[in-house]
PDB file of C-alpha atoms and ligand atoms in Angstrom:
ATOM      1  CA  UNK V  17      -9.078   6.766 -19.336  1.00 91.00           C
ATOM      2  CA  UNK V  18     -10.912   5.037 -16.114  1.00 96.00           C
ATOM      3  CA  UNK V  19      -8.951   4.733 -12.851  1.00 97.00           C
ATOM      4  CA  UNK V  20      -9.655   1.006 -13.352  1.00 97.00           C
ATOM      5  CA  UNK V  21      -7.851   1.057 -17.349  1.00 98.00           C
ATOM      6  CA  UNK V  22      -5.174   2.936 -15.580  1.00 98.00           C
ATOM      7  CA  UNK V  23      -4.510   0.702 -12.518  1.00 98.00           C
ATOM      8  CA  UNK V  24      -4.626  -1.992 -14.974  1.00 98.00           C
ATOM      9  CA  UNK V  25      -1.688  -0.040 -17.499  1.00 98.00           C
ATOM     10  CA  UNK V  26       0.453   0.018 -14.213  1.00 98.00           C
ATOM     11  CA  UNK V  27       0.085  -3.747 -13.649  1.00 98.00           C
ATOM     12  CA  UNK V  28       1.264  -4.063 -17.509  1.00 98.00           C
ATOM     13  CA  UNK V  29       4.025  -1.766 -16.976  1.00 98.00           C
ATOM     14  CA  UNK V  30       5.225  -3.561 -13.436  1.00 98.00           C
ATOM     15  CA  UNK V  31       5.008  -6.840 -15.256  1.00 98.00           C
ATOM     16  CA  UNK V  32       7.499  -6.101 -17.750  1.00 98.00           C
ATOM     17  CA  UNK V  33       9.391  -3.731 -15.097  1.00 98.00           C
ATOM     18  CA  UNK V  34      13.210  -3.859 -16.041  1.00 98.00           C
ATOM     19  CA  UNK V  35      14.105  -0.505 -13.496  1.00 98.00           C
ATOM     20  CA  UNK V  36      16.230  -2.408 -10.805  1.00 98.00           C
ATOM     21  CA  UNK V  37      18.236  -5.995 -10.903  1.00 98.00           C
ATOM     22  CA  UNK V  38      15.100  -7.603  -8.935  1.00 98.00           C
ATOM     23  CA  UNK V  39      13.486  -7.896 -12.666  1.00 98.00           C
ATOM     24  CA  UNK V  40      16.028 -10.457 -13.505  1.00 97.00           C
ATOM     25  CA  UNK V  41      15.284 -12.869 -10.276  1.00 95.00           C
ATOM     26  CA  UNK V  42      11.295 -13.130 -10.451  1.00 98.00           C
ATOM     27  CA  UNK V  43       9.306 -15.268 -12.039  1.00 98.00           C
ATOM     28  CA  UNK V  44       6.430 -12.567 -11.407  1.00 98.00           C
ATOM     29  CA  UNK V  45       5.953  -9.046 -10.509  1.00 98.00           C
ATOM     30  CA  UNK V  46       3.898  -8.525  -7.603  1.00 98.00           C
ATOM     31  CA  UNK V  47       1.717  -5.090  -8.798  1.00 98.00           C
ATOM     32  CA  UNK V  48      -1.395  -5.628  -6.296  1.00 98.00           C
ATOM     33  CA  UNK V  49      -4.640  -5.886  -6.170  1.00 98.00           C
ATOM     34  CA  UNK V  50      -7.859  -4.556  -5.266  1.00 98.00           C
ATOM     35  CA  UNK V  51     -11.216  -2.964  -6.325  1.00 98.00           C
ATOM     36  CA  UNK V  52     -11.017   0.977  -7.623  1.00 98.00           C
ATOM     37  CA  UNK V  53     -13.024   2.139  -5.201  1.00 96.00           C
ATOM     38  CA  UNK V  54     -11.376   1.370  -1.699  1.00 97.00           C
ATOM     39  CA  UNK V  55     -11.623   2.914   1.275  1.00 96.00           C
ATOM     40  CA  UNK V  56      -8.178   1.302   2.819  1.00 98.00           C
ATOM     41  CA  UNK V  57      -5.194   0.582   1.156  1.00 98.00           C
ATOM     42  CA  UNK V  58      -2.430  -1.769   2.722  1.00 98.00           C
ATOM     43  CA  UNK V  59       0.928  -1.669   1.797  1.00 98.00           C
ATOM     44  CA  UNK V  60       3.371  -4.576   2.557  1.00 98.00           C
ATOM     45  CA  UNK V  61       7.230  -4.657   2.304  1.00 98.00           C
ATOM     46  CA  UNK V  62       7.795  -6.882  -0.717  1.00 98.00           C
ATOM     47  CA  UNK V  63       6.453 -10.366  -2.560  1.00 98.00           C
ATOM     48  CA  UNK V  64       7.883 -13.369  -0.770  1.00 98.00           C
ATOM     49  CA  UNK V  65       8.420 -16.998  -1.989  1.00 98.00           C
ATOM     50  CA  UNK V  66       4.428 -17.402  -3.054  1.00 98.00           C
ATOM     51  CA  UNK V  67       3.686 -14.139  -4.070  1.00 98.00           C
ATOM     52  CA  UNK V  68       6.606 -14.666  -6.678  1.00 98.00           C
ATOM     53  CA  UNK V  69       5.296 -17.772  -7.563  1.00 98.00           C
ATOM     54  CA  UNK V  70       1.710 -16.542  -8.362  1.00 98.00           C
ATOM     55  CA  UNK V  71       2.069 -12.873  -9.156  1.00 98.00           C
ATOM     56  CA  UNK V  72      -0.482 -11.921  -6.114  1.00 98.00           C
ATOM     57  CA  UNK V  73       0.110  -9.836  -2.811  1.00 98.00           C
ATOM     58  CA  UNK V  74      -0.081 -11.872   0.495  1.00 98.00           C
ATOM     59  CA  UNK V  75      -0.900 -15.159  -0.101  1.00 98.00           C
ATOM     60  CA  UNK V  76       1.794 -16.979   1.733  1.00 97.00           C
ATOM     61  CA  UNK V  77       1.467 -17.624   5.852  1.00 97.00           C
ATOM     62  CA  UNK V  78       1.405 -14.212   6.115  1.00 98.00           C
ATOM     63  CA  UNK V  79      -1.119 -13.384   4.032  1.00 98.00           C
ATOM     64  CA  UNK V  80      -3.367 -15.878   5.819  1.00 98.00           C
ATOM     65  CA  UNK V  81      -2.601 -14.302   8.862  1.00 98.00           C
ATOM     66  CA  UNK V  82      -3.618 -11.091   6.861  1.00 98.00           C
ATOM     67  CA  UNK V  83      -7.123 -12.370   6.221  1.00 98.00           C
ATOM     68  CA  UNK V  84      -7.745 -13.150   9.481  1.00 98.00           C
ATOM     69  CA  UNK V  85      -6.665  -9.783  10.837  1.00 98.00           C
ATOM     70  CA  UNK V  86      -9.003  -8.476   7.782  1.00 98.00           C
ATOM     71  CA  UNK V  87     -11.591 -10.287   9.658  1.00 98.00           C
ATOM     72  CA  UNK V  88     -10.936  -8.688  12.464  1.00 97.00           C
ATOM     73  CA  UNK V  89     -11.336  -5.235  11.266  1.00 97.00           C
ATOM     74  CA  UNK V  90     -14.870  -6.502   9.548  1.00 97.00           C
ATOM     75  CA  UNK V  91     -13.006  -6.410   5.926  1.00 97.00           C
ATOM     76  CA  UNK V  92     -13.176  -8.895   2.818  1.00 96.00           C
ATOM     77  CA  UNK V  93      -9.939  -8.681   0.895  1.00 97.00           C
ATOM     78  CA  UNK V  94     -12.328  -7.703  -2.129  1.00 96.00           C
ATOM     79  CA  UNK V  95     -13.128  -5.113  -0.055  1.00 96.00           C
ATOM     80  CA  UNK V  96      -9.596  -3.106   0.379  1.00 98.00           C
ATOM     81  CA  UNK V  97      -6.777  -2.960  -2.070  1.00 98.00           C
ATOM     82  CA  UNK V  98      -3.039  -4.812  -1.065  1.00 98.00           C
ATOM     83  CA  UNK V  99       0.273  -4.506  -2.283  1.00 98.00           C
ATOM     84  CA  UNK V 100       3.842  -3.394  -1.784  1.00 98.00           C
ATOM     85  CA  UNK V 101       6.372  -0.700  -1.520  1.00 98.00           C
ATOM     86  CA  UNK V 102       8.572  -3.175  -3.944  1.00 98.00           C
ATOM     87  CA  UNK V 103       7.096  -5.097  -6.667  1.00 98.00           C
ATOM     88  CA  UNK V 104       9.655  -7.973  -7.202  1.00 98.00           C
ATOM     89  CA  UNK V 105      10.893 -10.384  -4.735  1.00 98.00           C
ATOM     90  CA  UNK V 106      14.393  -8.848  -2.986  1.00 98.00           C
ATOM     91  CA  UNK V 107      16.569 -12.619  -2.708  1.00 98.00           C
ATOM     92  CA  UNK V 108      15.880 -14.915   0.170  1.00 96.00           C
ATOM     93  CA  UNK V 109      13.498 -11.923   1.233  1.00 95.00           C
ATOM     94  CA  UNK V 110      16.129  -9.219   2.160  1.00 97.00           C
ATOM     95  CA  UNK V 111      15.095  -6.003   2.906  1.00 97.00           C
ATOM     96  CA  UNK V 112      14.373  -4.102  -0.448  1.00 98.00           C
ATOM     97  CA  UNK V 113      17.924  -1.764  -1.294  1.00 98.00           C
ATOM     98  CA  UNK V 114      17.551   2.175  -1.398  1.00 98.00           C
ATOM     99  CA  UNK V 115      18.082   1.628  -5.286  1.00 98.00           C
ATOM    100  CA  UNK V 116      15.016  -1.189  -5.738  1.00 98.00           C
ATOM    101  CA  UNK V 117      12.914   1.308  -3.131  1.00 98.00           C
ATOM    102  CA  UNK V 118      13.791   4.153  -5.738  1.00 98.00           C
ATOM    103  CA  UNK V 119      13.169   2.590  -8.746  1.00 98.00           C
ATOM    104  CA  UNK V 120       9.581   1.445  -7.459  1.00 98.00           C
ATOM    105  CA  UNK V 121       8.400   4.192  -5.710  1.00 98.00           C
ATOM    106  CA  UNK V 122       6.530   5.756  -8.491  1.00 98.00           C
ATOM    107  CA  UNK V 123       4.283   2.980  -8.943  1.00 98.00           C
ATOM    108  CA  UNK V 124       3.064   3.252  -5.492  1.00 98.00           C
ATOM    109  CA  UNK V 125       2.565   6.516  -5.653  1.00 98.00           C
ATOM    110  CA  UNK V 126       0.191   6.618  -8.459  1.00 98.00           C
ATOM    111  CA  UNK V 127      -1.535   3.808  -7.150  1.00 98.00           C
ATOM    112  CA  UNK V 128      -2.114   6.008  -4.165  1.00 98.00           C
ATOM    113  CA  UNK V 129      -2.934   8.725  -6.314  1.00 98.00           C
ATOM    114  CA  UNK V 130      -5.815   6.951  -8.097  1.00 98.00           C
ATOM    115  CA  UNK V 131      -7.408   5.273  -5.376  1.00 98.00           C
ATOM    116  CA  UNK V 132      -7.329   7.927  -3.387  1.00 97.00           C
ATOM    117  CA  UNK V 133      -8.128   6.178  -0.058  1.00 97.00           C
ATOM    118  CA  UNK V 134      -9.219   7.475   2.924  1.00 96.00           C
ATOM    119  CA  UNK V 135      -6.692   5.540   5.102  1.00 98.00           C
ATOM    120  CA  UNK V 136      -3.192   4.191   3.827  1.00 98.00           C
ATOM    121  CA  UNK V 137      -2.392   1.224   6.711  1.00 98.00           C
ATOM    122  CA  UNK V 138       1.554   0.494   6.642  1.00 98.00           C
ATOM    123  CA  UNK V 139       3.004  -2.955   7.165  1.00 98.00           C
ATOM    124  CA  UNK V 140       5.390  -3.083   8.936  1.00 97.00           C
ATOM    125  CA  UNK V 141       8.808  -1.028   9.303  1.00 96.00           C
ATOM    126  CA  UNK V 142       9.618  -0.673   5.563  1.00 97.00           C
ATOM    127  CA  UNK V 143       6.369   0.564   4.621  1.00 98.00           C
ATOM    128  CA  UNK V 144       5.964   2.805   7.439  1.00 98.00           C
ATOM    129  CA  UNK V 145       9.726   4.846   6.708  1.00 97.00           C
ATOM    130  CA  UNK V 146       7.908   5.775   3.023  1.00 97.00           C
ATOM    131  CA  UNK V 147       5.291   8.098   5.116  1.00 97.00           C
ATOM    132  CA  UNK V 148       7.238   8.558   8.145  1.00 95.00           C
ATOM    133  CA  UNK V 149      10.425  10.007   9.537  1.00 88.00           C
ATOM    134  CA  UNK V 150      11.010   9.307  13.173  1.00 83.00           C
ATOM    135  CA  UNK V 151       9.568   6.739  15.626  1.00 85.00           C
ATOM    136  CA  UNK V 152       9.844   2.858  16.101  1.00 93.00           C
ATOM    137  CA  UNK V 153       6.594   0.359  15.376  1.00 95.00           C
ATOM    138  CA  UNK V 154       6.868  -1.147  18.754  1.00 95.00           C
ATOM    139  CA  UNK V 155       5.944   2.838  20.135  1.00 94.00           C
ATOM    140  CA  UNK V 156       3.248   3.746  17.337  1.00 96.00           C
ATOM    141  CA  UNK V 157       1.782   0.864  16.147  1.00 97.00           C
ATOM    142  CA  UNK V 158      -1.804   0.955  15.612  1.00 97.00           C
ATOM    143  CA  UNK V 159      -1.483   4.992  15.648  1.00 96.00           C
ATOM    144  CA  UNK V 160      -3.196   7.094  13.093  1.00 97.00           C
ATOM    145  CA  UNK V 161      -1.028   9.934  10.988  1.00 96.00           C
ATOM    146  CA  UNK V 162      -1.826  12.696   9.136  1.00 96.00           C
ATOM    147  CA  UNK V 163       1.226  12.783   6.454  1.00 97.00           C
ATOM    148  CA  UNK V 164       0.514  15.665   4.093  1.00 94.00           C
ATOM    149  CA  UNK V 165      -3.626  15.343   4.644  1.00 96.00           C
ATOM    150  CA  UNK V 166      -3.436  11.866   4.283  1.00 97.00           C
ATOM    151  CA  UNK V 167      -3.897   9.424   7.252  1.00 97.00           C
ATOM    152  CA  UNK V 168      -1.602   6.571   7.269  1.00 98.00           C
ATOM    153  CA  UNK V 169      -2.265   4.251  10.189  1.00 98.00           C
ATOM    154  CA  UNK V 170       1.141   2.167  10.972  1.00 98.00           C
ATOM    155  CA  UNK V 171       0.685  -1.692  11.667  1.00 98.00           C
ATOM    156  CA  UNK V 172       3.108  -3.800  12.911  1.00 98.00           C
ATOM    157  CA  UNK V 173       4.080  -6.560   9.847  1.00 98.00           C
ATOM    158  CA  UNK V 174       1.446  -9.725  10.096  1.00 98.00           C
ATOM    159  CA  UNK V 175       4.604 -11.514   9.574  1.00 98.00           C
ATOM    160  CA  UNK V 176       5.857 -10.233  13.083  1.00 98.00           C
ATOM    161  CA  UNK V 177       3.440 -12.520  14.598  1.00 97.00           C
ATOM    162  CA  UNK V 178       4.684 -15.463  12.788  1.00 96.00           C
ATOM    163  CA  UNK V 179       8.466 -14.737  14.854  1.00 94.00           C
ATOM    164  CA  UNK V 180       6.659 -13.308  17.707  1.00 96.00           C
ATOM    165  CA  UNK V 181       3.618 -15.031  18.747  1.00 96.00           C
ATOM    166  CA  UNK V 182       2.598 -12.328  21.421  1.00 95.00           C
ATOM    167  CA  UNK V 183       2.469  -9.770  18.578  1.00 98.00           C
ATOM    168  CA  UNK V 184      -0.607 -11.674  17.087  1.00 98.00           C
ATOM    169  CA  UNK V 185      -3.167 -10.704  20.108  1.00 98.00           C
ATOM    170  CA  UNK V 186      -1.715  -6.765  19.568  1.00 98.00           C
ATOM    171  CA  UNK V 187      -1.819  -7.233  15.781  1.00 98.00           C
ATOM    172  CA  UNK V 188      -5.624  -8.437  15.931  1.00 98.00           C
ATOM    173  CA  UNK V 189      -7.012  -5.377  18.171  1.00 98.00           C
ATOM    174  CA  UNK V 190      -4.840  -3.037  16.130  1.00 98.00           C
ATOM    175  CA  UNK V 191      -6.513  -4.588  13.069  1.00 98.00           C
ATOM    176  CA  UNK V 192      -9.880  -4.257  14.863  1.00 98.00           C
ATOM    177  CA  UNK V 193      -9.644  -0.206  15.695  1.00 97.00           C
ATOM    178  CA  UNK V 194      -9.649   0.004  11.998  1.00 96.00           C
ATOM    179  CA  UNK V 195     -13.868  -0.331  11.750  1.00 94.00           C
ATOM    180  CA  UNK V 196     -13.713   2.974  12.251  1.00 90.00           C
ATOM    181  CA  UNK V 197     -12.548   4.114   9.319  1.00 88.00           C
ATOM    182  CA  UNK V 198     -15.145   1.577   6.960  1.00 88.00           C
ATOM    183  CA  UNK V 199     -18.368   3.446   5.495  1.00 83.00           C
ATOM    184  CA  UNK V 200     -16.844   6.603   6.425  1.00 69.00           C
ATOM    185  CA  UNK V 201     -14.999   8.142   3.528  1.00 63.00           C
ATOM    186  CA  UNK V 202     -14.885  11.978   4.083  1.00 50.00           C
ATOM    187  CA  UNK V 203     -15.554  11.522   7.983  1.00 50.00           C
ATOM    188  CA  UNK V 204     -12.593  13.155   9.851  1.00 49.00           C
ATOM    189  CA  UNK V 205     -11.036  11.333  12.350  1.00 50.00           C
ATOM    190  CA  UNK V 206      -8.264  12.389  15.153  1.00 53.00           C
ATOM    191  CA  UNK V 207      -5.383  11.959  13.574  1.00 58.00           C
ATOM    192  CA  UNK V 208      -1.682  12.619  14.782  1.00 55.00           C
ATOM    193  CA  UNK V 209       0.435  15.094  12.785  1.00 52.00           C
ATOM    194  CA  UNK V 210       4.001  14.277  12.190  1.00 53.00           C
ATOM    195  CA  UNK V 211       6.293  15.504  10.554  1.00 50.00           C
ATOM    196  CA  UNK V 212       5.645  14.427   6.695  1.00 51.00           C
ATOM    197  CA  UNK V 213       8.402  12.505   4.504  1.00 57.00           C
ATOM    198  CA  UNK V 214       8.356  13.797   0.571  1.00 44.00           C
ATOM    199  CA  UNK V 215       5.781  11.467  -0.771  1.00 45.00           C
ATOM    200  CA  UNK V 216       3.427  11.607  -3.541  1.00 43.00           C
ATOM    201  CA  UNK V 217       4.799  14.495  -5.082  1.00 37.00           C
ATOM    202  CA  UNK V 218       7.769  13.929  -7.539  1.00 35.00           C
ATOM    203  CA  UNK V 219       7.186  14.018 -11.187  1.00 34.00           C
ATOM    204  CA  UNK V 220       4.541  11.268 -12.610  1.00 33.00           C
ATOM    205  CA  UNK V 221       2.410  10.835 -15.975  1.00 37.00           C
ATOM    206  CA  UNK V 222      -0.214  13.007 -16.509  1.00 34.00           C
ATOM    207  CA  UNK V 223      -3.195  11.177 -17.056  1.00 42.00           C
ATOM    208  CA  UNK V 224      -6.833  12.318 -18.102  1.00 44.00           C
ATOM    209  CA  UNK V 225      -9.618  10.620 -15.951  1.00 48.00           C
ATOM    210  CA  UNK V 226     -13.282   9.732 -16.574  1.00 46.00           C
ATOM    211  CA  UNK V 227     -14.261  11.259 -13.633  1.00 47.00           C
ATOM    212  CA  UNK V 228     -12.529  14.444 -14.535  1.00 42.00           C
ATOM    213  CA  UNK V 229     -13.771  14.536 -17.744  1.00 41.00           C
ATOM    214  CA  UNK V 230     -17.749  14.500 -16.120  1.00 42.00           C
ATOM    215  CA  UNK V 231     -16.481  17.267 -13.509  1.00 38.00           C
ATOM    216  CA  UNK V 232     -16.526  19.775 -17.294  1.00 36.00           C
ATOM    217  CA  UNK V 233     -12.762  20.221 -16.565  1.00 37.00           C
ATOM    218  CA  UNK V 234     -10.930  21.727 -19.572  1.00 34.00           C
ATOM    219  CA  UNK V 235     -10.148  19.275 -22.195  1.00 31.00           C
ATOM    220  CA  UNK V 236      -6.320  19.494 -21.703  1.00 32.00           C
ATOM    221  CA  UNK V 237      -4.177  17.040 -19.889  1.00 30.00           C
ATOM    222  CA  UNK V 238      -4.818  17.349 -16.286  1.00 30.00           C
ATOM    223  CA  UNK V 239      -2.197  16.365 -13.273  1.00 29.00           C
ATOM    224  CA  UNK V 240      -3.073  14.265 -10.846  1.00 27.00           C
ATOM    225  CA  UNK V 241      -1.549  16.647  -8.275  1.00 24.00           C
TER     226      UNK V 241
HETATM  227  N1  LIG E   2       5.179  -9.808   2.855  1.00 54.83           N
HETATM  228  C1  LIG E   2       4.975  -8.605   2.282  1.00 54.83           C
HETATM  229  O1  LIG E   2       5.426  -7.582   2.770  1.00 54.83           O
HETATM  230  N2  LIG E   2       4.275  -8.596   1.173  1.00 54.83           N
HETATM  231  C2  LIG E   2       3.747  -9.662   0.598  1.00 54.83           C
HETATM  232  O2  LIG E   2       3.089  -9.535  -0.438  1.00 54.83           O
HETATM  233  C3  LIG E   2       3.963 -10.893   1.234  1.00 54.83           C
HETATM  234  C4  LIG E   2       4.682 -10.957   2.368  1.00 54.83           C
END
């Protein structure tokens, strides 16, 4: 199986997700969306009002505040791949319960684990607390992370601009520092070590790959991990 057949099983799977009690207010899962090969992965809090409505990640007024911030970093949103911590729309946009942040959190994580990109960019406080442990966004924001070798560079929410208009002017040459990172896959860059939260390591499918299957690995079932 392809990294792009499996990315697409996951959307299947979220679709039809039934884990937590968000299944039973959506009209449509939010899995996200993006190209296979990324270099930068963002990950939002949860689908609002539109992104229920039409299934996709950031398309409301935040998500055209996203674009232009994309902009800013020289990035087309075919260019990176979007989505959320939670999947389903939490009601009136509450912050997503331990329970809902539980039941999705393996679908996440093997989205990270396929795409395998260079730099995971948090948005806002929700995402952030899946990588990190201690420190507030209005301290670290913009910052680059190494959490367990991978670099997770925490954002401030686009939506905090929306409340707070001077956070738009931060947001946009936060956004911009990331230009660094583009066309450099492999390159290392100064990152800050923190102290790592338990991510990407509990118990998911094991899954053969294409790519592993042209590396000569051994025909059995290999982990991701
Ligand atoms: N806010 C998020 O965190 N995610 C979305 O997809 C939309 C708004």
């Amino acid at each position: 199986m392809s990294v792009e057949q499996r990315l697409q099983e996951i959307c299947q799977e979220i679709s039809v997700c039934q884990r937590c009690a968000l299944a039973k207010g959506r009209i449509n899962a939010v899995p996200g969306e993006g190209p296979a090969q990324v270099e930068i992965m963002f990950i939002g809090e949860a689908p609002g009002f539109h992104e229920n409505k039409q299934g996709k990640p950031f398309v409301g007024q935040a998500g055209q505040f996203l674009d232009e911030l994309l902009k800013a970093a020289g990035l087309e949103r075919d260019q990176v791949f979007i989505t959320n911590v939670v999947k389903c729309r939490p009601p009136n946009n509450r912050d997503p319960l331990p329970e809902e942040l539980a039941a999705c959190q393996s679908y996440l994580d093997e989205q990270i684990a396929l795409l395998k990109p260079e730099v995971i960019v948090t948005l806002g406080r929700i995402s952030m607390a899946k990588f990190i442990n201690a420190g507030r966004i209005s301290s670290i924001h913009g910052r680059t992370h190494n959490v367990n070798g991978q670099k997770v560079v925490t954002m401030y929410h686009p939506a905090a601009a929306l409340h707070q208009p001077a956070l738009r002017q931060t947001l946009i040459e936060d956004f911009a520092r990331l230009k660094r990172f583009i066309g450099t896959k492999g390159a290392q860059e100064e990152a800050v070590e923190v102290e790592p939260k338990t991510v990407f390591k509990q118990e998911i499918k094991t899954i053969k790959l294409d790519s592993e299957v042209q590396e000569q690995k051994p025909p059995e079932q290999l982990s991701l991990f």
